[in-house]
Coordinates of C-alpha atoms in Angstrom, one line a residue:
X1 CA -9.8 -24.0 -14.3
X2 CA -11.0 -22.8 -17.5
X3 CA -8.6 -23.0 -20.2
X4 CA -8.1 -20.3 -23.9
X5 CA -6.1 -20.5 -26.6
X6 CA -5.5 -17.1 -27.7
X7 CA -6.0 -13.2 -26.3
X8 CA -7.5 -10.3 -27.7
X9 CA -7.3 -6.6 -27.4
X10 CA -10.6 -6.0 -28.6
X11 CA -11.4 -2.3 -28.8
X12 CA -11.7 0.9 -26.4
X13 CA -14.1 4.1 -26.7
X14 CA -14.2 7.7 -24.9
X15 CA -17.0 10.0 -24.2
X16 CA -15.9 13.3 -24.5
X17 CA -18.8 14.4 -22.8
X18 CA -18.8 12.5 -19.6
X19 CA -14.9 11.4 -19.7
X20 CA -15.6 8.0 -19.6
X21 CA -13.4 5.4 -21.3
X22 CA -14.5 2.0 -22.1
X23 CA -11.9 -0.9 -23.3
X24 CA -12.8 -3.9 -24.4
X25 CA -10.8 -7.6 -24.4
X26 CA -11.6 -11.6 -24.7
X27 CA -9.8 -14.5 -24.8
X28 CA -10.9 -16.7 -28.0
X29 CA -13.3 -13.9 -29.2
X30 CA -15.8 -15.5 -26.8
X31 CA -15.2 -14.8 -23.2
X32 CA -15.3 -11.5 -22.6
X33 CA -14.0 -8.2 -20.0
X34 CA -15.3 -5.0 -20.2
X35 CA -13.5 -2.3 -18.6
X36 CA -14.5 1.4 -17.5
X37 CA -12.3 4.2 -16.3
X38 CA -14.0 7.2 -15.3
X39 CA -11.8 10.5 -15.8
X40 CA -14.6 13.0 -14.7
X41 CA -13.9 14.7 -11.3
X42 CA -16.3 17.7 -10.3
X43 CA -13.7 19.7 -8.0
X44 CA -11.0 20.0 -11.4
X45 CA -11.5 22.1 -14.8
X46 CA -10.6 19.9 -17.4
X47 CA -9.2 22.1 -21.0
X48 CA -11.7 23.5 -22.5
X49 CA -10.9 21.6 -26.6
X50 CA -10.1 17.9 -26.4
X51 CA -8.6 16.1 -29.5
X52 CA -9.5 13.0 -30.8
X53 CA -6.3 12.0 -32.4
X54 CA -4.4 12.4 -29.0
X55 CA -7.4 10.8 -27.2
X56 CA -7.1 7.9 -29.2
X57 CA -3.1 7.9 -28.9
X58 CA -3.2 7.8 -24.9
X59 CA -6.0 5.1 -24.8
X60 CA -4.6 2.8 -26.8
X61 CA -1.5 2.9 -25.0
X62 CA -3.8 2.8 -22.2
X63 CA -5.3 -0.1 -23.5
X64 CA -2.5 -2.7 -23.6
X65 CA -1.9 -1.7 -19.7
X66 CA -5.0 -2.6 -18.8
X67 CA -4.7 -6.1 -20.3
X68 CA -2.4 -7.9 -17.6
X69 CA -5.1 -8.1 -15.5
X70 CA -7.2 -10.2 -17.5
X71 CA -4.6 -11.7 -19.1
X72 CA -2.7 -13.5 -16.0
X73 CA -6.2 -15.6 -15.8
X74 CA -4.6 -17.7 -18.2
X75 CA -1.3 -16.7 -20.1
X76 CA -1.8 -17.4 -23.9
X77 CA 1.0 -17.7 -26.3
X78 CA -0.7 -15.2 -28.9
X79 CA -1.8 -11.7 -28.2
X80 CA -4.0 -10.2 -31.0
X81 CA -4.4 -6.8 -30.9
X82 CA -7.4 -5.1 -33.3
X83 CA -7.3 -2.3 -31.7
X84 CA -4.9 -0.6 -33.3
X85 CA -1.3 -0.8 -34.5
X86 CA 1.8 -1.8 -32.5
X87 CA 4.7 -1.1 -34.3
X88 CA 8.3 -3.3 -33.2
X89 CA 9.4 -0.4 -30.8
X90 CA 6.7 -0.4 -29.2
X91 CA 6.5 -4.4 -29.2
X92 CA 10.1 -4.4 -27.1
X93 CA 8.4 -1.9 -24.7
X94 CA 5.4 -4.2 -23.7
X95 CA 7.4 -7.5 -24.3
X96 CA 10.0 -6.2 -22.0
X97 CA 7.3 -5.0 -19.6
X98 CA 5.6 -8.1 -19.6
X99 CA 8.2 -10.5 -19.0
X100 CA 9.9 -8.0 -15.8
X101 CA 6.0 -8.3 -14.3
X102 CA 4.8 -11.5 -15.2
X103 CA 8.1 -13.5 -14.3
X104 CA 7.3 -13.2 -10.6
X105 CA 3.7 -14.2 -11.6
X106 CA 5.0 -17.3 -13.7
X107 CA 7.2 -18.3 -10.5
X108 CA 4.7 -18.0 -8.1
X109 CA 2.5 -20.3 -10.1
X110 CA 4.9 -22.6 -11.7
X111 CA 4.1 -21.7 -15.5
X112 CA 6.5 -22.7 -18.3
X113 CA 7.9 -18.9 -19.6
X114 CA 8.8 -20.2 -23.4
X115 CA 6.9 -18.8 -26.1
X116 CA 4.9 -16.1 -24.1
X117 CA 4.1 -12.8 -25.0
X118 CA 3.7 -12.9 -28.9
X119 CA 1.9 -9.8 -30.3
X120 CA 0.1 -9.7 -33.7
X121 CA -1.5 -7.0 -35.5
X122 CA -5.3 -7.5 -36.7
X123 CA -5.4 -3.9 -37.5
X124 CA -3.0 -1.1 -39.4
X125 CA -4.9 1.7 -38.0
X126 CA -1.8 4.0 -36.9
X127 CA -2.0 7.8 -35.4
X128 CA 0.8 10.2 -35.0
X129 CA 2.0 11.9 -32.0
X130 CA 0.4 15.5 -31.8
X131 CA 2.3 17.8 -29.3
X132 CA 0.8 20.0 -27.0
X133 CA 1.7 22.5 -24.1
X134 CA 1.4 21.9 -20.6
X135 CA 1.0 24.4 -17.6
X136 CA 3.8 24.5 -15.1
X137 CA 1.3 22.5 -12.8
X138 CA 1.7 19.5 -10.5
X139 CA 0.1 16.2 -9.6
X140 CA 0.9 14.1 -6.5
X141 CA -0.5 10.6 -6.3
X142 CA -1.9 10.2 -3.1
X143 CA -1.2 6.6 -1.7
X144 CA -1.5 5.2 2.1
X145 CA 1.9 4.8 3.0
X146 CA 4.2 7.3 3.6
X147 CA 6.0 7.8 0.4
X148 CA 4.0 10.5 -1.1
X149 CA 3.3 12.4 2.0
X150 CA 7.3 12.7 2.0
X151 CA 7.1 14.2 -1.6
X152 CA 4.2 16.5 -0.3
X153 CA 5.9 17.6 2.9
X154 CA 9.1 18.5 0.1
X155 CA 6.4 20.4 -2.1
X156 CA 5.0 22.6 1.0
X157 CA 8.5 23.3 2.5
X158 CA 9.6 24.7 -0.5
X159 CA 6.2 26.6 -1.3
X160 CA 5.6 24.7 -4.6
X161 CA 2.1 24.3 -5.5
X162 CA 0.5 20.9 -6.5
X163 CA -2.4 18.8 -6.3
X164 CA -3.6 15.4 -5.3
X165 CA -4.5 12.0 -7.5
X166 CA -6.1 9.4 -6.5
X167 CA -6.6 5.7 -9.2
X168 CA -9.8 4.0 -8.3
X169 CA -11.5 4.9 -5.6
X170 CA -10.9 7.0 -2.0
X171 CA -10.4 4.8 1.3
X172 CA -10.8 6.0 4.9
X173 CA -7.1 6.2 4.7
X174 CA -6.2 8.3 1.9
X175 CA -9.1 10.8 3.0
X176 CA -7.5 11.3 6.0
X177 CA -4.8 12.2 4.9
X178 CA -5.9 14.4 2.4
X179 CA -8.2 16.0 5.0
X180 CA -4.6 16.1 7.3
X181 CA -3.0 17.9 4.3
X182 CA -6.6 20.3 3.2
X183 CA -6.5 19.3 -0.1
X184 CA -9.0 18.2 -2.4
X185 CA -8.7 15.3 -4.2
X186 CA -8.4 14.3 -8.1
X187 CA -10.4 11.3 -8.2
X188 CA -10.6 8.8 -11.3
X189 CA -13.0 5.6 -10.8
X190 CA -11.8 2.6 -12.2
X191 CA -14.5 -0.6 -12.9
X192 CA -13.0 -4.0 -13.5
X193 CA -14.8 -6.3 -15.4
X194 CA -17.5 -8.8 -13.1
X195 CA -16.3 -11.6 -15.7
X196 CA -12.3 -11.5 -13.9
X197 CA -14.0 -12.3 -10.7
X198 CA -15.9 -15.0 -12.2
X199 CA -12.5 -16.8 -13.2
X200 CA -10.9 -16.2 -9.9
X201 CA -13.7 -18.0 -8.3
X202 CA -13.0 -20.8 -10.4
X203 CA -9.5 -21.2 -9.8
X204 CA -8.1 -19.5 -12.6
X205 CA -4.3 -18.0 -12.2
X206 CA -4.1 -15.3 -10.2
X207 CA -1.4 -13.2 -8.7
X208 CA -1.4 -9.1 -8.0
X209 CA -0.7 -6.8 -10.9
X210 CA 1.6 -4.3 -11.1
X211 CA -0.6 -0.7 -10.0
X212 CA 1.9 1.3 -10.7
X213 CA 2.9 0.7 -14.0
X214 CA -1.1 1.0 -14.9
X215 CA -1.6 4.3 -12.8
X216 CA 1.7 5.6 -15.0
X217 CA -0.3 5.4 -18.3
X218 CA -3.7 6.6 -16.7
X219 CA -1.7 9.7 -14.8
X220 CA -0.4 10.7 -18.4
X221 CA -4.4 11.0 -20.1
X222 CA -5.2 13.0 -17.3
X223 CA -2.1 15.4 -17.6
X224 CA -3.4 15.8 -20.9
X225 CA -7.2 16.5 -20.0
X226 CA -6.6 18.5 -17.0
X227 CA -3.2 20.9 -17.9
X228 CA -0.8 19.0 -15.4
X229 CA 2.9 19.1 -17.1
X230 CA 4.3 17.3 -13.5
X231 CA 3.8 13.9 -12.5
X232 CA 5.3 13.1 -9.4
X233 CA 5.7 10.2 -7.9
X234 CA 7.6 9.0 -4.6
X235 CA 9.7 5.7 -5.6
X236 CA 13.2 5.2 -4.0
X237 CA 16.1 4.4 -4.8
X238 CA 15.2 0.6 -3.2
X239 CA 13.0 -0.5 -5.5
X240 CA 15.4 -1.1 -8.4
X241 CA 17.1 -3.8 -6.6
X242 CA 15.9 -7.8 -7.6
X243 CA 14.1 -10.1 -5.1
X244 CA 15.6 -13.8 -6.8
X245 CA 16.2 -15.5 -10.1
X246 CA 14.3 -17.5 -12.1
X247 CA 15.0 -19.4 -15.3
X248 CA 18.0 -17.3 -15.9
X249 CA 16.5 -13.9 -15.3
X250 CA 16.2 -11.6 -12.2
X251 CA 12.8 -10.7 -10.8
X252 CA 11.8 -7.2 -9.4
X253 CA 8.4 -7.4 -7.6
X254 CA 9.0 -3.8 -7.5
X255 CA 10.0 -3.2 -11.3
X256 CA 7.5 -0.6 -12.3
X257 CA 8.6 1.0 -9.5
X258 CA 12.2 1.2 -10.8
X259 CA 14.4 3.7 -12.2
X260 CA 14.6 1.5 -15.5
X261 CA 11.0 1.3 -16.0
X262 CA 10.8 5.3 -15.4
X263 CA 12.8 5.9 -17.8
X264 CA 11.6 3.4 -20.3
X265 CA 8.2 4.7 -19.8
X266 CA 9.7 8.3 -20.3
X267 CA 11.2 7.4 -23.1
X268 CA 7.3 6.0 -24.5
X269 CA 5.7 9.5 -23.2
X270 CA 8.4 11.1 -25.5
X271 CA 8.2 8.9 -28.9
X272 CA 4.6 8.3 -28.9
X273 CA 2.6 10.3 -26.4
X274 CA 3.8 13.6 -25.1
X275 CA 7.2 15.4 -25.3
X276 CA 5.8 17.8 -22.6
X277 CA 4.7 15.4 -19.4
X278 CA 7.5 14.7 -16.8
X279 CA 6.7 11.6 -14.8
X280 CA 9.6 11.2 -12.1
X281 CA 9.8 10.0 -9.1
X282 CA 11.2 12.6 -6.5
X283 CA 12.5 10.4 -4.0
X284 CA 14.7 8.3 -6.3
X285 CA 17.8 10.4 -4.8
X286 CA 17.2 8.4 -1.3
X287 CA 17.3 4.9 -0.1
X288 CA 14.0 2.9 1.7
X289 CA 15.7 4.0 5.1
X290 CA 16.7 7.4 4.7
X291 CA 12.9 8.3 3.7
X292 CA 11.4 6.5 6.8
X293 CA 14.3 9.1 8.6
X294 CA 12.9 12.3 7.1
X295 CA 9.6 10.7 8.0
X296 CA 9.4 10.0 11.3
X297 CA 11.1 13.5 11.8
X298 CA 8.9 15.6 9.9
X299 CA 5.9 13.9 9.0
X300 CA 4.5 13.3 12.5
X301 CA 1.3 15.1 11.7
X302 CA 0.4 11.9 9.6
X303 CA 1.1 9.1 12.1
X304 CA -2.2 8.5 12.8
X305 CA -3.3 8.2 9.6
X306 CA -1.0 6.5 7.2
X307 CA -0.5 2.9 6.5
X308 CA 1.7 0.7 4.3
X309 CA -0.1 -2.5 4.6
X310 CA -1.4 -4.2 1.7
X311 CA -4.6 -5.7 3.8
X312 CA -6.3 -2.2 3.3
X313 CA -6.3 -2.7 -0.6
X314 CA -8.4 -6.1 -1.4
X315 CA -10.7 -6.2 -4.6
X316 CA -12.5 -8.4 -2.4
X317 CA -14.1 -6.1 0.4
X318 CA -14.2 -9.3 2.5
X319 CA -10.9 -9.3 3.3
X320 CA -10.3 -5.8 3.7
X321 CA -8.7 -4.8 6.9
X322 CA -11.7 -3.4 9.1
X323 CA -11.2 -2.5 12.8
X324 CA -7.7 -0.9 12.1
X325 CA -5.4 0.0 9.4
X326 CA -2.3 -2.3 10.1
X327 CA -2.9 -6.2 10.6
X328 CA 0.6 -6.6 12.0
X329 CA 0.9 -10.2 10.2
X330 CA 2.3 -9.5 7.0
X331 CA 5.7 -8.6 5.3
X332 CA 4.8 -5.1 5.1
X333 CA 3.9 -4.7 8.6
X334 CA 6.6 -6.1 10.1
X335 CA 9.0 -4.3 7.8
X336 CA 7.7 -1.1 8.4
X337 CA 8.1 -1.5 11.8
X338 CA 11.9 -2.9 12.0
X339 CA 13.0 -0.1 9.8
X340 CA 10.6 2.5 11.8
X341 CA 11.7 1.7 15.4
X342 CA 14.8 2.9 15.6
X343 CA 13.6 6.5 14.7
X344 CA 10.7 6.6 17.7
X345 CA 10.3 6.2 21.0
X346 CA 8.4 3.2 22.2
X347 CA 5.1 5.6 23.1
X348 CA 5.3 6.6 19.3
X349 CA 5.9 3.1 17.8
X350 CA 3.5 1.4 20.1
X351 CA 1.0 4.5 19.2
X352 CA 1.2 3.1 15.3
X353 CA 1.2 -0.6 15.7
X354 CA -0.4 -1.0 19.1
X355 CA 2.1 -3.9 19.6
X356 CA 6.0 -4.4 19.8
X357 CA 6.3 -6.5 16.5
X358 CA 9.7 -7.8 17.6
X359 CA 8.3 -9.8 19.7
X360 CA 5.6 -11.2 18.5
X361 CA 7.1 -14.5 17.5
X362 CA 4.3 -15.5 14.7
X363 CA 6.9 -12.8 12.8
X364 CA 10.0 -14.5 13.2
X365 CA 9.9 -16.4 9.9
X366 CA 9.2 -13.2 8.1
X367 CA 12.0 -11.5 9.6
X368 CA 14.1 -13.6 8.8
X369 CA 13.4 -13.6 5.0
X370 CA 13.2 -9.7 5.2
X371 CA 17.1 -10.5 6.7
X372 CA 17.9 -12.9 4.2
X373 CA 18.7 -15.7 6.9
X374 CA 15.9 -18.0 5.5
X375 CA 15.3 -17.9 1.6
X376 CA 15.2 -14.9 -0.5
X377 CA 13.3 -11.1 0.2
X378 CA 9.4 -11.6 0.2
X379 CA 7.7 -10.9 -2.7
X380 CA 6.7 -7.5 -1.3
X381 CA 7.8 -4.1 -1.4
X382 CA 10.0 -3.8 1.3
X383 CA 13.5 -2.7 -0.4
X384 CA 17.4 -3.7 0.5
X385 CA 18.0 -6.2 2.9
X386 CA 21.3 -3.9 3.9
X387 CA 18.9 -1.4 5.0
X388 CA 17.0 -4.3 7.3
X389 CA 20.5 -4.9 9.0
X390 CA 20.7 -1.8 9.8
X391 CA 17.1 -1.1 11.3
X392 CA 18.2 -4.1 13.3
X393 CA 21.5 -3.1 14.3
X394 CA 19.8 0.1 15.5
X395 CA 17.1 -1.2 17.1
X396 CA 19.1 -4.0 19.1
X397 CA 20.7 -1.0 20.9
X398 CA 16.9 0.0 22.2
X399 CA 15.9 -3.4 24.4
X400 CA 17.6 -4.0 27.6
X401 CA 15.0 -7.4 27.2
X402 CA 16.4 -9.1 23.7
X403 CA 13.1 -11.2 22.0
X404 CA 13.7 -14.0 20.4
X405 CA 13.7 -12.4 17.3
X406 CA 16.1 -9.5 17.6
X407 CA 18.6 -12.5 18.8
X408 CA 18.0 -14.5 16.3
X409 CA 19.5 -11.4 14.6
X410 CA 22.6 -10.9 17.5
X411 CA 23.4 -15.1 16.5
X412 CA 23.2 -15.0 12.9
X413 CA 24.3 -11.8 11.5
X414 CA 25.5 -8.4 14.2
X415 CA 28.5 -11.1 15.4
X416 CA 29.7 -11.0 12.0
X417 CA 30.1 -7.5 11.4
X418 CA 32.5 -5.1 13.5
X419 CA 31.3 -1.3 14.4
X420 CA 33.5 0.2 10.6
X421 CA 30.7 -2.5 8.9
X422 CA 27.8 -0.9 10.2
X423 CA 28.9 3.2 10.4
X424 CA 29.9 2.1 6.6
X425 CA 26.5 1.2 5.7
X426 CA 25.0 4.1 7.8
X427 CA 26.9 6.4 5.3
X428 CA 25.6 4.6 2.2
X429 CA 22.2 5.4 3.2
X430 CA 22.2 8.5 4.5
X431 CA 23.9 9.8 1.2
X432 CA 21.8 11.9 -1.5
X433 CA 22.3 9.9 -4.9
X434 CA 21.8 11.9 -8.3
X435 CA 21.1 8.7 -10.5
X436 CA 17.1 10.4 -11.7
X437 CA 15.3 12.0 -14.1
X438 CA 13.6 14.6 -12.1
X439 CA 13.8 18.0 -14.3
X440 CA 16.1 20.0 -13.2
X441 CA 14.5 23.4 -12.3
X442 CA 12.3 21.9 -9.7
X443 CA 15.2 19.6 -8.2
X444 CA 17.9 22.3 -7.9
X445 CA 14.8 24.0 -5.7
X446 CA 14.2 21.1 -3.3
X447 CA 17.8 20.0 -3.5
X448 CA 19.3 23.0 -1.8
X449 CA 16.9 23.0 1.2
X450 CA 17.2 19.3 2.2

């Protein structure tokens, strides 16, 4: 493992012309990661008069998002940013960031948390917040799993225009379900620096970063250069709750996914960005369960297509998922399909997952963590463990022929628990919760037609 002292947030650079943006880092002012993010998309209009002062504004921002994933290579005590000027609000946003993301990374690899996370200015280059108007216009990111195809099918019930995002690069996945949906896609090519890879292959730390709370900050540049005011995204009202503890404070695999960071990051857009973007998620009124309901009743033109496991999305090609788009190994498989079954027929499930999952006993350790029996949720989003109850409550009801796994469930937890317990829990989930920050005119329209 190669070892640094110190990090560096180097500099970063736009092209106005072909809407490219370059960002620079190191660690020691000797090893170096060059990032590019291309904005350009040849089937969207971008405004016709670009500032440079808000250019600059969201890529610095932009910036110091980027940086966790070169940073988590080797956590440094200092962080040196030359950039450009972070003033002490803005310090508690990134510190506080930082610590809800990298905690799960600092458990998974057994790194001391003291002293991390200390910012320095090298430079006292500031720019001020220039407002500017947005159209009435809408932008969906377009993911795999079903979450956004659940905020699209709420969009086209209730005739609302919008349009499609996509952070990276298309897969066979997404396309199809763009293709599914006829929509063209918003497409923004990221390039992570060669010299990251070269660390990972020699052993340096290594753990996932946080997507969404990077595509956040790249979704609000591209409001800017292409006249979107909406930014919707599909989070529920699961991923605020914590997977452990650790050193006194609660991890969140799913934290940029939660309410809190919405907000906080809402609160940034406002004070330093944009008083005019709206980045919400539209499904924060429901919990994990109640979406995979409204799904498997009214999304059945995407079964086919979608997927929710993380084996599709590898940096490393390698290991990318190849003959099929669920392995049917991991957390996210088998949670998917315990919280799925008891909403389709066994030609439907079987039609998704080829296989009956519950008994496919190579899965019965990762039930059990997804139930809590054996330590603590997976690191992985798959939401409440209330919610896996009662999936399994459900779905015990389906089998004449109980696999080892569904009574491992009957023995450790269903005995417990009268019918009251369960119809109580059925009601939680199935109510519509108001704790968001969707804006108001386009909730009170969806609201009244769910």
């Amino acid at each position: 493992m190669r070892e640094f002292k110190s990090f560096y947030f180097e500099k970063f650079s736009f092209d106005k012309e072909t809407l490219k943006a370059s960002f620079e880092y190191s660690f020691d002012e000797n090893y170096f990661f060059f990032e590019e993010i291309d904005f350009s998309c040849e089937n969207f209009s971008q405004i016709n008069k670009l500032d440079d002062v808000i250019i600059n504004n969201f890529l610095f921002s932009l910036h110091i998002a980027l940086w966790i994933s070169y940073y988590k290579a080797f956590p440094t005590e200092k962080l040196y940013v030359k950039s450009w000027f972070l003033d002490d609000n803005q310090i508690k946003f990134w510190q506080k960031f930082y610590k809800n993301w990298l905690w799960e990374f600092l458990y998974k690899n057994q790194i001391n948390p003291e002293n991390l996370f200390n910012f320095e200015n090298l430079s006292s280059v500031k720019y001020k917040k220039i407002n500017f108007s947005l159209s009435e216009r809408s932008l969906i990111p377009l993911w795999w799993w079903k979450d956004s195809l659940v905020s699209i099918d709420l969009f086209e019930k209730n005739k609302l225009d919008y349009d499609l995002v996509v952070f990276w690069k298309i897969d066979n996945i997404k396309q199809n379900c763009a293709d599914v949906i006829d929509k063209k896609i918003l497409l923004t090519k990221r390039k992570i620096s060669p010299s990251l890879l070269e660390l990972n292959a020699n052993w340096n730390y290594n753990w996932h970063v946080p997507i969404t709370w990077i595509i956040a900050f790249v979704l609000a540049f591209i409001s800017y250069l292409y006249d979107y005011k909406y930014l919707v995204l599909s989070n529920e009202k699961s991923a605020s709750v914590w997977n452990t503890f650790w050193n006194g404070f609660e991890i969140n695999h799913q934290y940029s996914k939660s309410l809190e960071f919405e907000t906080d990051f809402k609160n940034y857009l406002n004070t330093y960005l944009s008083d005019d973007i709206e980045y919400f998620s539209l499904l924060r009124w429901w919990y994990e369960i109640k979406i995979w309901e409204y799904f498997s009743k009214n999304c059945k033109r995407f079964f086919w297509v979608f997927s929710s496991c993380n084996n599709n999305f590898k940096i490393d090609e390698a290991k990318r998922l190849k003959q099929t788009i669920w392995c049917n190994s991991c957390p996210k498989c088998a949670f998917v399909f315990c919280i799925l079954r008891p909403y389709l027929s066994s030609e439907e499930i079987l039609a998704i997952f080829w296989e009956d999952l519950f008994f496919k006993n190579s899965l019965k350790q990762t039930f059990l963590e997804l139930l809590w029996i054996s330590a603590f949720k997976p690191f992985e989003c798959v939401w409440e463990t209330e919610e896996v109850v009662l999936a399994f409550y459900k779905s015990l009801k389906l089998y004449d022929t109980k696999s080892d796994i569904l009574l491992e469930f009957k023995k450790n937890i269903s005995w417990k628990y009268d019918e009251n317990y369960f119809k109580q829990l059925e009601e939680k989930f199935a109510t519509i919760y108001d704790e968001d920050i969707i804006p108001k005119n386009l909730k009170d329209i969806i609201f009244k037609n769910i």
